[in-house]
CSV table of C-alpha atoms in Angstrom, one decimal:
chain,number,residue,atom,x,y,z
A,10,MET,CA,0.0,0.2,0.2
A,11,ALA,CA,1.2,3.5,-0.5
A,12,HIS,CA,1.8,6.1,2.3
A,13,PRO,CA,-0.3,8.8,2.1
A,14,ILE,CA,1.3,12.3,1.0
A,15,SER,CA,2.1,14.6,3.3
A,16,ALA,CA,1.0,18.5,3.4
A,17,PHE,CA,5.0,18.8,3.4
A,18,GLN,CA,5.3,16.5,0.4
A,19,ALA,CA,2.5,18.0,-1.4
A,20,ALA,CA,4.1,21.5,-1.0
A,21,TYR,CA,7.5,20.1,-2.2
A,22,ILE,CA,5.7,18.2,-5.0
A,23,SER,CA,3.7,21.8,-6.0
A,24,ILE,CA,7.1,23.8,-6.4
A,25,GLU,CA,9.3,21.0,-8.1
A,26,VAL,CA,6.4,21.3,-10.8
A,27,LEU,CA,6.5,24.9,-11.0
A,28,ILE,CA,10.2,24.7,-11.6
A,29,ALA,CA,9.6,21.9,-14.6
A,30,LEU,CA,6.7,24.0,-15.9
A,31,VAL,CA,9.4,26.8,-16.3
A,32,SER,CA,12.7,25.4,-17.1
A,33,VAL,CA,10.9,22.6,-20.2
A,34,PRO,CA,8.8,25.6,-22.3
A,35,GLY,CA,12.2,28.1,-21.5
A,36,ASN,CA,14.8,26.0,-22.6
A,37,ILE,CA,13.0,24.5,-25.5
A,38,LEU,CA,12.5,28.1,-26.7
A,39,VAL,CA,16.3,28.2,-26.8
A,40,ILE,CA,16.5,25.2,-28.9
A,41,TRP,CA,14.3,26.7,-31.1
A,42,ALA,CA,15.8,29.7,-31.0
A,43,VAL,CA,18.9,28.7,-32.4
A,44,LYS,CA,17.5,26.1,-35.2
A,45,MET,CA,15.6,29.1,-36.7
A,46,ASN,CA,17.8,32.0,-36.5
A,47,GLN,CA,21.2,31.9,-39.2
A,48,ALA,CA,23.0,34.4,-36.1
A,49,LEU,CA,23.0,30.9,-33.3
A,50,ARG,CA,24.5,28.8,-35.6
A,51,ASP,CA,28.0,29.8,-34.4
A,52,ALA,CA,29.9,26.8,-32.0
A,53,THR,CA,29.2,28.8,-28.5
A,54,PHE,CA,25.2,28.4,-29.5
A,55,CYS,CA,25.7,24.7,-29.9
A,56,PHE,CA,26.9,24.1,-26.9
A,57,ILE,CA,24.6,26.8,-25.3
A,58,VAL,CA,22.0,23.9,-27.2
A,59,SER,CA,23.5,21.2,-25.3
A,60,LEU,CA,23.0,23.0,-21.9
A,61,ALA,CA,19.8,23.5,-23.1
A,62,VAL,CA,19.0,20.0,-23.9
A,63,ALA,CA,20.2,19.0,-20.8
A,64,ASP,CA,18.2,21.1,-19.4
A,65,VAL,CA,14.9,20.4,-20.9
A,66,ALA,CA,15.9,16.9,-19.5
A,67,VAL,CA,16.1,18.1,-15.9
A,68,GLY,CA,12.7,19.2,-16.3
A,69,ALA,CA,11.0,16.0,-18.0
A,70,LEU,CA,12.8,13.9,-16.3
A,71,VAL,CA,14.8,14.3,-13.3
A,72,ILE,CA,12.5,16.0,-11.7
A,73,PRO,CA,9.5,13.4,-12.0
A,74,LEU,CA,12.1,10.8,-10.6
A,75,ALA,CA,12.9,13.2,-7.7
A,76,ILE,CA,9.4,13.6,-6.7
A,77,ILE,CA,9.3,9.6,-7.2
A,78,ILE,CA,12.1,9.4,-4.7
A,79,ASN,CA,10.9,11.8,-2.6
A,80,ILE,CA,7.5,9.4,-1.9
A,81,GLY,CA,9.7,6.8,-1.3
A,82,PRO,CA,8.3,4.1,-2.9
A,83,GLN,CA,9.0,0.2,-2.5
A,84,THR,CA,11.8,-1.2,-5.3
A,85,GLU,CA,14.4,-3.5,-6.1
A,86,PHE,CA,18.0,-2.0,-5.5
A,87,TYR,CA,19.1,-1.5,-8.9
A,88,THR,CA,15.7,-0.2,-10.2
A,89,CYS,CA,15.8,2.8,-7.1
A,90,LEU,CA,19.7,3.5,-8.4
A,91,MET,CA,18.4,3.5,-12.5
A,92,VAL,CA,15.8,6.5,-11.0
A,93,ALA,CA,18.4,8.2,-9.4
A,94,CYS,CA,21.6,8.1,-11.4
A,95,PRO,CA,19.9,10.6,-14.4
A,96,VAL,CA,20.6,14.0,-12.4
A,97,LEU,CA,24.2,12.5,-12.0
A,98,ILE,CA,24.6,12.2,-15.8
A,99,LEU,CA,22.6,15.6,-16.6
A,100,THR,CA,24.8,17.2,-14.1
A,101,GLU,CA,27.8,16.4,-15.2
A,102,SER,CA,26.8,17.1,-19.1
A,103,SER,CA,25.6,21.2,-17.8
A,104,ILE,CA,29.3,20.9,-16.3
A,105,LEU,CA,31.1,20.4,-19.3
A,106,ALA,CA,28.9,22.2,-21.6
A,107,LEU,CA,30.0,25.3,-19.7
A,108,LEU,CA,33.4,24.4,-19.9
A,109,ALA,CA,33.2,23.6,-23.4
A,110,ILE,CA,31.4,27.2,-24.1
A,111,ALA,CA,34.5,28.5,-21.5
A,112,VAL,CA,37.2,27.0,-24.0
A,113,ASP,CA,34.8,28.3,-27.1
A,114,ARG,CA,35.0,32.0,-25.8
A,115,TYR,CA,38.7,32.3,-24.5
A,116,LEU,CA,39.6,30.9,-28.5
A,117,ARG,CA,37.5,33.9,-29.6
A,118,VAL,CA,39.4,36.6,-28.1
A,119,LYS,CA,42.8,34.2,-28.4
A,120,ILE,CA,43.3,33.5,-31.8
A,121,PRO,CA,40.2,35.8,-33.8
A,122,VAL,CA,41.8,35.2,-36.8
A,123,ARG,CA,41.9,31.5,-37.1
A,124,TYR,CA,39.2,31.3,-35.1
A,125,LYS,CA,37.2,29.9,-37.4
A,126,SER,CA,39.4,27.1,-39.0
A,127,VAL,CA,39.8,26.1,-36.0
A,128,VAL,CA,36.5,25.6,-34.5
A,129,THR,CA,35.1,24.3,-36.8
A,130,PRO,CA,31.2,22.7,-37.2
A,131,GLN,CA,32.5,19.3,-37.1
A,132,ARG,CA,34.5,19.8,-34.8
A,133,ALA,CA,32.3,21.4,-32.2
A,134,ALA,CA,29.6,18.4,-32.7
A,135,VAL,CA,32.4,15.9,-31.7
A,136,ALA,CA,33.1,17.6,-28.8
A,137,ILE,CA,29.3,17.9,-27.7
A,138,ALA,CA,29.1,14.1,-28.4
A,139,CYS,CA,32.5,14.2,-26.3
A,140,CYS,CA,30.8,15.7,-23.6
A,141,TRP,CA,27.9,13.4,-23.6
A,142,ILE,CA,30.0,10.2,-23.4
A,143,VAL,CA,31.8,11.3,-20.1
A,144,SER,CA,28.8,12.5,-18.6
A,145,LEU,CA,27.1,9.2,-19.4
A,146,LEU,CA,30.0,7.1,-18.2
A,147,VAL,CA,30.6,9.3,-15.1
A,148,GLY,CA,27.1,9.6,-14.1
A,149,LEU,CA,26.6,5.4,-14.6
A,150,THR,CA,29.9,4.8,-12.8
A,151,PRO,CA,27.3,3.5,-9.3
A,152,MET,CA,25.5,0.8,-11.9
A,153,PHE,CA,29.0,-0.5,-12.4
A,154,GLY,CA,29.5,-1.4,-8.9
A,155,TRP,CA,29.9,1.7,-6.9
A,156,ASN,CA,27.2,2.3,-4.6
A,157,ASN,CA,26.0,0.8,-1.8
A,158,LEU,CA,24.5,-2.6,-2.4
A,159,ASN,CA,27.1,-4.7,-0.2
A,160,LYS,CA,26.3,-2.0,2.5
A,161,MET,CA,23.0,-2.4,2.6
A,162,ARG,CA,23.1,-6.5,2.0
A,163,ARG,CA,25.4,-6.4,5.3
A,164,THR,CA,23.4,-4.6,7.4
A,165,GLN,CA,20.1,-6.9,6.5
A,166,GLU,CA,22.6,-9.7,7.6
A,167,LEU,CA,23.6,-8.3,10.7
A,168,ASN,CA,19.8,-7.9,11.0
A,169,GLY,CA,19.3,-11.2,10.4
A,170,SER,CA,16.5,-10.6,7.7
A,171,HIS,CA,16.4,-13.5,4.6
A,172,THR,CA,13.3,-11.5,3.2
A,173,GLU,CA,13.3,-10.5,-0.5
A,174,PHE,CA,16.3,-7.9,-0.7
A,175,VAL,CA,13.3,-4.6,-1.7
A,176,ILE,CA,14.3,-1.3,0.1
A,177,THR,CA,12.6,2.5,0.1
A,178,CYS,CA,13.8,4.1,-2.5
A,179,GLN,CA,16.2,7.5,-1.3
A,180,PHE,CA,19.2,8.8,-3.1
A,181,GLU,CA,21.3,8.5,-0.3
A,182,THR,CA,19.8,4.7,0.3
A,183,VAL,CA,21.6,3.3,-3.4
A,184,ILE,CA,24.1,6.3,-4.2
A,185,SER,CA,27.7,6.3,-1.7
A,186,MET,CA,28.6,9.5,-0.5
A,187,GLU,CA,32.6,8.7,-1.0
A,188,TYR,CA,31.3,8.7,-4.9
A,189,MET,CA,29.5,11.8,-4.5
A,190,VAL,CA,32.3,13.8,-2.5
A,191,TYR,CA,35.5,12.2,-3.7
A,192,PHE,CA,34.8,11.2,-7.5
A,193,ASN,CA,31.5,13.6,-8.5
A,194,PHE,CA,32.4,16.2,-6.4
A,195,PHE,CA,36.2,16.2,-6.0
A,196,VAL,CA,37.2,15.3,-9.7
A,197,TRP,CA,34.1,16.0,-11.9
A,198,VAL,CA,32.7,19.2,-10.2
A,199,LEU,CA,34.9,21.6,-8.5
A,200,PRO,CA,38.2,21.1,-10.6
A,201,PRO,CA,35.7,22.2,-13.8
A,202,LEU,CA,34.2,24.9,-12.2
A,203,LEU,CA,37.4,26.4,-10.9
A,204,LEU,CA,39.7,26.0,-14.1
A,205,MET,CA,36.4,28.1,-16.0
A,206,LEU,CA,37.1,30.7,-13.6
A,207,LEU,CA,40.8,31.0,-14.7
A,208,ILE,CA,39.6,30.5,-18.3
A,209,TYR,CA,36.9,33.4,-17.8
A,210,LEU,CA,39.5,35.6,-15.6
A,211,GLU,CA,42.0,35.3,-18.6
A,212,VAL,CA,39.3,35.9,-21.4
A,213,PHE,CA,38.4,39.2,-19.4
A,214,ASN,CA,41.9,39.8,-18.9
A,215,LEU,CA,42.7,39.6,-23.2
A,216,ILE,CA,39.8,41.7,-24.0
A,217,ARG,CA,40.4,44.7,-21.6
A,218,LYS,CA,43.7,44.3,-23.0
A,219,GLN,CA,43.0,44.5,-26.5
A,220,LEU,CA,40.1,47.4,-25.7
A,221,ASN,CA,42.8,49.6,-24.5
A,222,LYS,CA,45.3,49.1,-27.6
A,223,LYS,CA,42.5,49.8,-30.0
A,224,VAL,CA,41.3,52.7,-28.2
A,225,SER,CA,44.9,54.3,-28.2
A,226,SER,CA,45.2,53.4,-31.8
A,227,SER,CA,41.7,54.5,-32.4
A,228,SER,CA,40.9,51.6,-34.4
A,229,ASN,CA,36.6,50.9,-34.4
A,230,ASP,CA,36.3,47.3,-36.1
A,231,PRO,CA,38.4,45.6,-33.8
A,232,GLN,CA,37.3,47.9,-30.6
A,233,LYS,CA,33.6,46.6,-31.8
A,234,TYR,CA,34.2,43.1,-32.3
A,235,TYR,CA,35.8,42.9,-29.0
A,236,GLY,CA,33.1,45.1,-27.3
A,237,LYS,CA,30.5,42.5,-28.1
A,238,GLU,CA,33.0,39.4,-26.7
A,239,LEU,CA,32.7,41.2,-23.2
A,240,LYS,CA,29.1,41.8,-23.4
A,241,ILE,CA,28.8,37.9,-24.2
A,242,ALA,CA,31.7,36.4,-22.0
A,243,LYS,CA,30.2,38.6,-18.8
A,244,SER,CA,26.7,37.0,-19.7
A,245,LEU,CA,28.3,33.3,-19.8
A,246,ALA,CA,30.3,34.0,-17.3
A,247,LEU,CA,27.0,34.9,-14.9
A,248,VAL,CA,25.2,31.6,-16.2
A,249,LEU,CA,28.2,29.8,-15.4
A,250,PHE,CA,28.2,31.7,-12.0
A,251,LEU,CA,24.1,30.5,-11.4
A,252,PHE,CA,25.9,26.8,-12.1
A,253,ALA,CA,28.1,27.3,-9.2
A,254,LEU,CA,25.5,29.4,-6.8
A,255,SER,CA,23.2,26.3,-7.3
A,256,TRP,CA,25.2,23.4,-6.7
A,257,LEU,CA,27.8,23.9,-4.5
A,258,PRO,CA,25.2,24.5,-0.8
A,259,LEU,CA,24.0,20.5,-1.8
A,260,HIS,CA,27.7,19.5,-2.5
A,261,VAL,CA,28.3,20.8,0.7
A,262,LEU,CA,25.6,19.1,2.7
A,263,ASN,CA,26.9,16.2,0.7
A,264,CYS,CA,30.5,16.6,2.5
A,265,ILE,CA,29.0,17.1,5.3
A,266,THR,CA,27.3,14.1,5.3
A,267,LEU,CA,30.3,11.8,4.8
A,268,PHE,CA,33.1,14.1,6.7
A,269,CYS,CA,30.2,14.4,9.8
A,270,PRO,CA,28.1,11.3,10.4
A,271,SER,CA,27.0,12.7,13.9
A,272,CYS,CA,26.3,16.2,12.2
A,273,GLN,CA,22.4,16.3,11.8
A,274,THR,CA,21.4,18.9,8.7
A,275,PRO,CA,18.4,20.3,9.0
A,276,HIS,CA,16.1,18.4,6.2
A,277,ILE,CA,15.1,22.2,4.9
A,278,LEU,CA,18.5,22.9,3.6
A,279,THR,CA,18.3,20.0,1.8
A,280,TYR,CA,15.5,21.3,0.4
A,281,ILE,CA,16.8,24.4,-0.5
A,282,ALA,CA,20.0,22.8,-1.8
A,283,ILE,CA,17.7,20.5,-3.9
A,284,PHE,CA,15.1,23.2,-5.6
A,285,LEU,CA,18.5,25.0,-6.4
A,286,THR,CA,20.0,22.2,-8.5
A,287,HIS,CA,16.9,21.9,-10.2
A,288,GLY,CA,15.6,25.9,-10.5
A,289,ASN,CA,19.0,26.5,-11.8
A,290,SER,CA,17.7,24.3,-15.1
A,291,ALA,CA,15.2,27.6,-15.0
A,292,MET,CA,17.5,30.4,-14.8
A,293,ASN,CA,19.7,30.1,-18.1
A,294,PRO,CA,17.1,31.6,-20.8
A,295,ILE,CA,15.8,34.0,-18.3
A,296,VAL,CA,19.8,35.3,-18.4
A,297,TYR,CA,19.8,34.8,-22.5
A,298,ALA,CA,17.1,36.8,-22.9
A,299,PHE,CA,17.6,39.7,-20.7
A,300,ARG,CA,21.4,39.6,-21.8
A,301,ILE,CA,22.2,38.3,-24.9
A,302,LYS,CA,20.4,40.5,-27.6
A,303,LYS,CA,20.7,38.3,-30.5
A,304,PHE,CA,18.6,35.7,-28.3
A,305,ARG,CA,16.1,38.1,-27.4
A,306,THR,CA,15.8,39.1,-30.8
A,307,ALA,CA,15.3,35.1,-31.9
A,308,PHE,CA,12.5,35.0,-28.9
A,309,LEU,CA,10.7,38.4,-29.9
A,310,GLN,CA,10.7,36.7,-33.6
A,311,ILE,CA,9.3,33.3,-32.2
A,312,TRP,CA,6.5,35.0,-30.5
A,313,ASN,CA,5.9,37.4,-33.5
A,314,GLN,CA,5.7,35.0,-35.9
A,315,TYR,CA,4.1,31.9,-33.7
A,316,PHE,CA,1.6,33.4,-30.9
A,317,CYS,CA,0.9,36.6,-31.3
A,318,CYS,CA,0.6,37.5,-34.9
A,319,LYS,CA,-1.4,34.3,-35.4
A,320,THR,CA,-3.8,34.9,-33.3
A,321,ASN,CA,-4.4,38.8,-34.8
A,322,LYS,CA,-4.3,37.1,-38.1
A,323,ASN,CA,-7.0,34.4,-36.9
A,324,ALA,CA,-9.0,37.6,-35.5
A,325,THR,CA,-8.5,39.3,-38.9
A,326,SER,CA,-9.7,36.2,-40.4
A,327,THR,CA,-12.7,35.9,-38.6
A,328,THR,CA,-14.0,39.6,-39.0
A,329,THR,CA,-13.4,39.5,-42.7
A,330,ALA,CA,-15.7,36.3,-42.8
A,331,GLU,CA,-18.0,38.0,-40.8
A,332,THR,CA,-18.1,41.3,-43.6
A,333,GLY,CA,-18.1,39.3,-46.3
A,334,ASN,CA,-21.5,37.3,-45.4
């Protein structure tokens, strides 16, 4: 029999559903904008599409699975593990997409003349494919054996239980905290974030140097190029900052759980950290809309072409038909 949902769980589910309802359409809009606008077809925006695909999957897949885990159904161990792993895959995919974006912006300002010959569409596609392959390997590592199965079996044997091995499906029940901290956080989250920080600092340094040079030599075209690069770099650095701000609290809580087992973390902090991680998927389209002019133009074009004008045309057609009668 399923346990009745408490008021707290109902509130949790409502917030998760709200995040999903913002995240999925917003990121589909990002993908749609890149598809229909030729000005958004360079490598950076391809990596942004990869990031948007991961964010759509968070809203459409991870959030429903998180709601299931929160309810805590009785399942077999590996069934629960399959429910828990997608969030690990998509988190890593987002991090690697952000890293690819940072490297791409660095190359744009470091080798502007040779950039198009170095960063070709084929190489960008290969980079995106590699990001997803690595993400799958990192996220599915618990399925390959780094999980809590042996620990749970030992606990069952100590309790003298010989019943069928069925568990209450919770994230920490199946996912090893050693994996989450030592492998996931210390290897695949923290180092890429620090590397991206250094890359963006160097990008801003290079752009400022070039702008100072061009001002003194009064050359307008390069100044316009680097001025545009500075604006885009600031916007993408903001996306990175929001990602770090959204994900680091949960990883810090994981570290506390591992290194201080006796420490009691308030459940409300854990829920806030989870909301931040899921909510990050809804933030990026808002940043693009307000900070990147090409996206703002594409979003308005989609609205006018497929929503606003369509309604107006239908209204006009109806009026014309009535007049004709």
